[in-house]
GROMACS .gro file of C-alpha atoms in nm:
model
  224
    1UNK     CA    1   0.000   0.000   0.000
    2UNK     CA    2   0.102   0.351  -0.099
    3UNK     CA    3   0.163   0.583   0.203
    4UNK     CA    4  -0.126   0.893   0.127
    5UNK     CA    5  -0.081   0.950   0.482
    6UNK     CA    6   0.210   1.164   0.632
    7UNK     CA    7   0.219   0.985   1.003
    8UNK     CA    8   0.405   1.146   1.264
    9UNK     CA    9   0.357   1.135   1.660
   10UNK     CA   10   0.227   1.486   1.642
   11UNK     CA   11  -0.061   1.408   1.450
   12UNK     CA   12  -0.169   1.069   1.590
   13UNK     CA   13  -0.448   1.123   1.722
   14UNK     CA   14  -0.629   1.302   1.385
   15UNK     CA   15  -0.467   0.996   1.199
   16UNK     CA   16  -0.726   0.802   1.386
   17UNK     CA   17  -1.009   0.862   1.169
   18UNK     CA   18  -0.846   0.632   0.877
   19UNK     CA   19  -0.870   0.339   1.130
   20UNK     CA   20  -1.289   0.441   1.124
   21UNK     CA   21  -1.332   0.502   0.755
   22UNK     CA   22  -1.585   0.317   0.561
   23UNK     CA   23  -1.285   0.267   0.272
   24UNK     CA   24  -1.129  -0.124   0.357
   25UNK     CA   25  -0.815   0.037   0.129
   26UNK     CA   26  -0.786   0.335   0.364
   27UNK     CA   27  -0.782   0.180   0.635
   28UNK     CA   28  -0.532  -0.095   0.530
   29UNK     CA   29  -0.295   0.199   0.397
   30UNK     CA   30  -0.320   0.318   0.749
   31UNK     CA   31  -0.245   0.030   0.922
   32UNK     CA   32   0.091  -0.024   0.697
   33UNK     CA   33   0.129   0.309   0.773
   34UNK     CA   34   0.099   0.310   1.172
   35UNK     CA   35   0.331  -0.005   1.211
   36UNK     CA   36   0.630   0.185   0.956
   37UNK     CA   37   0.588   0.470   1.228
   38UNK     CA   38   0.626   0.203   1.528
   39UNK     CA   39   0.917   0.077   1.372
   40UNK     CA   40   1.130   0.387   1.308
   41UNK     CA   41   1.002   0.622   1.587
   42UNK     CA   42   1.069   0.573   1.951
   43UNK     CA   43   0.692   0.666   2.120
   44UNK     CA   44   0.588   0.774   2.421
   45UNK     CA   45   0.314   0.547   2.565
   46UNK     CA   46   0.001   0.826   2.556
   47UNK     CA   47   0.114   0.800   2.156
   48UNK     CA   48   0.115   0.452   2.145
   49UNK     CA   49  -0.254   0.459   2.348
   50UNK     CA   50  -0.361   0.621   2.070
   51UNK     CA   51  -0.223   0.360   1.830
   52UNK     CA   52  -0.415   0.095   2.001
   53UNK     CA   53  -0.712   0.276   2.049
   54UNK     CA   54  -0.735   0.299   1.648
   55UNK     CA   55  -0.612  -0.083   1.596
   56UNK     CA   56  -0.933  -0.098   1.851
   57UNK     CA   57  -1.139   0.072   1.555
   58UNK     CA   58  -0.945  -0.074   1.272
   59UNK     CA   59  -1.105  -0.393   1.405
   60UNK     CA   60  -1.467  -0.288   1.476
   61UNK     CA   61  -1.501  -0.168   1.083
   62UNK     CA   62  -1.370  -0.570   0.986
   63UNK     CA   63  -1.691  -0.702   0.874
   64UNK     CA   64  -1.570  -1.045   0.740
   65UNK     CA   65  -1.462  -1.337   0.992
   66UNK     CA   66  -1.159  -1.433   0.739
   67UNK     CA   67  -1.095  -1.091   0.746
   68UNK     CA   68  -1.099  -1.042   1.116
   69UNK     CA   69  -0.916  -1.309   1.210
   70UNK     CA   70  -0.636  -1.153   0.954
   71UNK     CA   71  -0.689  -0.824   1.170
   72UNK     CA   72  -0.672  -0.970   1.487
   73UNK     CA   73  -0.363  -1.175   1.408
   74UNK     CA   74  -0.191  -0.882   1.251
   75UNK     CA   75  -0.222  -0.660   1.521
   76UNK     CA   76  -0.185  -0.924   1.789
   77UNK     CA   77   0.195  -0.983   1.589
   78UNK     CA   78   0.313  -0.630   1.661
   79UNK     CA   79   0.439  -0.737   1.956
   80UNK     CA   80   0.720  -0.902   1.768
   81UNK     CA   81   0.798  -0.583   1.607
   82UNK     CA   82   1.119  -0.484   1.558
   83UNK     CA   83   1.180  -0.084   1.684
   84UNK     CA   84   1.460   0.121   1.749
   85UNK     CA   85   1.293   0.145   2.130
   86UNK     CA   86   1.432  -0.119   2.339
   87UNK     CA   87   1.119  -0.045   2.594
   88UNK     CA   88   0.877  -0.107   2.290
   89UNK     CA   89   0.767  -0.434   2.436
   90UNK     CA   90   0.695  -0.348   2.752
   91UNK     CA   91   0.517   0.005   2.595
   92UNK     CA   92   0.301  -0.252   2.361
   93UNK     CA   93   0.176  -0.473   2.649
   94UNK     CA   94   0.079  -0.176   2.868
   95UNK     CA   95  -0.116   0.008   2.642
   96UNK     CA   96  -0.309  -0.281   2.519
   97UNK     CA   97  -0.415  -0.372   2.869
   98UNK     CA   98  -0.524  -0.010   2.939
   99UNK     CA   99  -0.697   0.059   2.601
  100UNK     CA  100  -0.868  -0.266   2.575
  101UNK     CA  101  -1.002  -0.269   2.939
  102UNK     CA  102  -1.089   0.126   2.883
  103UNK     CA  103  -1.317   0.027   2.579
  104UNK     CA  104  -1.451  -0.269   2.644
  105UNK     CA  105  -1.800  -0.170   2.747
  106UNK     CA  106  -1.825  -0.028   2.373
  107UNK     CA  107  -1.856  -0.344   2.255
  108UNK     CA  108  -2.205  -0.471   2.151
  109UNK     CA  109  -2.290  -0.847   2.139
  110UNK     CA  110  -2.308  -0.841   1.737
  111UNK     CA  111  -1.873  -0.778   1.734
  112UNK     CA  112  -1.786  -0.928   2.080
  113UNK     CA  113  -1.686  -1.282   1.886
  114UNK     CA  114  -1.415  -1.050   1.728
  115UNK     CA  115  -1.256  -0.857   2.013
  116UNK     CA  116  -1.266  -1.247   2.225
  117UNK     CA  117  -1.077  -1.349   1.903
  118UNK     CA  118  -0.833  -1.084   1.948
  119UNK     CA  119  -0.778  -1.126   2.330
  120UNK     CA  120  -0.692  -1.517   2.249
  121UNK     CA  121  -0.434  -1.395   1.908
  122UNK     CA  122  -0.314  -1.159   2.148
  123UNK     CA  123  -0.207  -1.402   2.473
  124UNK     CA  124  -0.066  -1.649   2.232
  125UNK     CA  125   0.144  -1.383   2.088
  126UNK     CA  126   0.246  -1.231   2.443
  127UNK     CA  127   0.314  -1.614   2.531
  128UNK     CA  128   0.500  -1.688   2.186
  129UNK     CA  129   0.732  -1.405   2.261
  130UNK     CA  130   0.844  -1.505   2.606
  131UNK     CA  131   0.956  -1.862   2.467
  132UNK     CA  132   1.138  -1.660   2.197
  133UNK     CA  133   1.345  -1.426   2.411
  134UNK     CA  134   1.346  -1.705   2.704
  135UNK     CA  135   1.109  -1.532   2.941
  136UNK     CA  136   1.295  -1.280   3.053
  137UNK     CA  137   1.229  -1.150   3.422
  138UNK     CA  138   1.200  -0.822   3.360
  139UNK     CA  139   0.979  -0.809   3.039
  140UNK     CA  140   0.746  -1.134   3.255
  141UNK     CA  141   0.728  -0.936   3.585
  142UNK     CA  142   0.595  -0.620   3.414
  143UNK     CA  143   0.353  -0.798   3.177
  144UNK     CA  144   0.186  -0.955   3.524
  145UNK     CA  145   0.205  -0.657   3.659
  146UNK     CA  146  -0.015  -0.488   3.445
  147UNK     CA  147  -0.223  -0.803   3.393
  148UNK     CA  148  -0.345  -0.755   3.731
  149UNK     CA  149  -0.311  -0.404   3.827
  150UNK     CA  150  -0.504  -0.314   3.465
  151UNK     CA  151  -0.681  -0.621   3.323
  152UNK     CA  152  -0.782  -0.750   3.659
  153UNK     CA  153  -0.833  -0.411   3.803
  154UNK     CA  154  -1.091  -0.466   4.114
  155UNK     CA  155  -1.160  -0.143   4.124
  156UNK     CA  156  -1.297  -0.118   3.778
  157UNK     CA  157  -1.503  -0.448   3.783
  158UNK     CA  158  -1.779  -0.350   3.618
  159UNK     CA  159  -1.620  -0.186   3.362
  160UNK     CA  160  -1.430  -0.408   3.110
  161UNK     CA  161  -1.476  -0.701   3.354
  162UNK     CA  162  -1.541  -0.963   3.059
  163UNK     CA  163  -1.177  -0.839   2.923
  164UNK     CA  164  -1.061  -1.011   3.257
  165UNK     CA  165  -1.272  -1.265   3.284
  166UNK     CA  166  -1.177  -1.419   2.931
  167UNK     CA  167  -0.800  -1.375   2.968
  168UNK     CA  168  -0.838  -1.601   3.283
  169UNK     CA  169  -1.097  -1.870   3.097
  170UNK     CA  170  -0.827  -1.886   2.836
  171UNK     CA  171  -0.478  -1.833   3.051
  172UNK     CA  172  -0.362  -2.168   3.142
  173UNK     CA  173  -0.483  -2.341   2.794
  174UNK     CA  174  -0.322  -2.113   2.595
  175UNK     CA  175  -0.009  -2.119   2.806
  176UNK     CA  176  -0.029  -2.513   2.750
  177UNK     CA  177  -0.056  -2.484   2.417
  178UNK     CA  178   0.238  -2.211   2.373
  179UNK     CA  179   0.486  -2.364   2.582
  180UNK     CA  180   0.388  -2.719   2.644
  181UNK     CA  181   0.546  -2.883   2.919
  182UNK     CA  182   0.823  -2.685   2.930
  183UNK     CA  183   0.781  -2.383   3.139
  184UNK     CA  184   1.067  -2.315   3.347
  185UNK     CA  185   1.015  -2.424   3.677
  186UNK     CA  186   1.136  -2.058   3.814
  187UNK     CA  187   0.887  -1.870   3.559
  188UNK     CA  188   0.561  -2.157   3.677
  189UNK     CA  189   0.667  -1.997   4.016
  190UNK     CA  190   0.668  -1.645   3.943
  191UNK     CA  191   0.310  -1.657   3.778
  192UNK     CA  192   0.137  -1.875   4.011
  193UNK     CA  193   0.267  -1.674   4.356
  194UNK     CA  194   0.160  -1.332   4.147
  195UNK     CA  195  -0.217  -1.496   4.139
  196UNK     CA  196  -0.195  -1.690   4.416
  197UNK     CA  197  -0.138  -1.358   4.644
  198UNK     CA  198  -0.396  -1.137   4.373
  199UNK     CA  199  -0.640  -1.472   4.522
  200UNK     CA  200  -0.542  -1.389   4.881
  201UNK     CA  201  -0.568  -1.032   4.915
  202UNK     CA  202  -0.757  -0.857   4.673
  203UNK     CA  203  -1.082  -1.046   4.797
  204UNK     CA  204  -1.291  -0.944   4.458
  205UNK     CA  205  -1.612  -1.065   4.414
  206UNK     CA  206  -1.555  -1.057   3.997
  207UNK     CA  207  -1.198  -1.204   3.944
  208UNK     CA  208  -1.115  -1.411   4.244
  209UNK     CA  209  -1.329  -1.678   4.248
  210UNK     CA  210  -1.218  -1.736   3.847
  211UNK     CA  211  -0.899  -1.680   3.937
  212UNK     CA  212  -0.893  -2.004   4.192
  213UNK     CA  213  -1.059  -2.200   3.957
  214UNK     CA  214  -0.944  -2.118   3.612
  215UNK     CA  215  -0.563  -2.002   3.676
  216UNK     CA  216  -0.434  -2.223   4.048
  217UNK     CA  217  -0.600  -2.506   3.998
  218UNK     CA  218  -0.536  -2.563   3.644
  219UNK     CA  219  -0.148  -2.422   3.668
  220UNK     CA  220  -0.113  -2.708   3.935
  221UNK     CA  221  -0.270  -2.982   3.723
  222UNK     CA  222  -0.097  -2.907   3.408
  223UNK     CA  223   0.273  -2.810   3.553
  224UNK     CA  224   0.284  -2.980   3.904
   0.00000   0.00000   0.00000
């Protein structure tokens, strides 16, 4: 796709509307043109907020479910993408979290197949990186971090609370399927003692319950 767009990090949030436009080729040109702009600039994380609030957009105008799921996977991939910011990763994962929890309650029941679609691409990605770059502890203890203080936010339960709720119905299967058997022993640790003390303290009425259920229990019987 040709660029007809001039992107830069001042103009972000007027380059948008593209994502919204009734025009599939517009808003494919914008797409190609928002990840050439990841790649080459180093971006504050309000600007990349504002990315993933229009990759939020880009996918409620995907009308198609081959099409979708080419959506979803695309933008779930980004988090491969190689930048010149060595924080990108950690940038990506946060404003994710916070856009799709801040938006969920948008959704209506005719494109919430989609946006569970793109929470699944999206773990498997998260979960196919870490194997790639051997689950490093610094890039694993800030993606739980925000998966509980922003995802599983108690004090925002009713808003965005399905975003939670799937990422734990899917957490443990798609770790399974992502890394097998072969979870370091260390990193099984680290993830289980982050929920197991979310379980303990938080005391939420939404997530905890799920949490014992679909995340200990199943962590124990597939990696204990």
């Amino acid at each position: 796709f040709s660029k007809l767009y001039n992107m830069t990090t001042r103009n972000l949030g007027e380059f948008g509307k593209y994502f919204v436009s009734n025009d599939e080729d517009k808003r494919e040109q914008a797409f190609v043109n928002a990840v050439d702009h990841m790649r080459m600039a180093t971006l504050e994380q309000k600007d990349l907020d504002k990315l993933w609030r229009g990759f939020f957009y880009y996918l409620w105008m995907a009308d198609k479910p081959r099409y979708q799921a080419e959506v979803n996977q695309r933008v779930a991939e980004l988090i491969h993408l190689d930048t010149k910011d060595k924080n990108y990763v950690m940038k990506w994962i946060s404003s994710s979290y916070t856009i799709l929890r801040m938006d969920w309650h948008l959704i209506d029941y005719l494109r919430m197949d989609k946006y569970l679609q793109l929470v699944r691409f999206h773990l498997r990605e998260t979960f196919k990186y870490f194997n790639l770059t051997g689950w490093k502890k610094k890039t694993v203890e800030f993606w739980l971090k925000k998966l509980l203080e922003v995802a599983l936010n108690p004090a925002e339960s009713e808003n965005g609370s399905e975003f939670g709720m799937q990422i734990l119905d899917i957490f443990v299967e798609t770790l399974s399927e992502m890394s097998g058997k072969i979870l370091p022993s260390t990193k099984f640790e680290k993830i289980i003692s982050k929920f197991i003390a979310f379980y303990a303290t938080k005391g939420d009425q939404y997530f905890s319950p799920r949490i014992g259920e679909k995340i200990i229990e199943r962590l124990i019987t597939n990696y204990l």
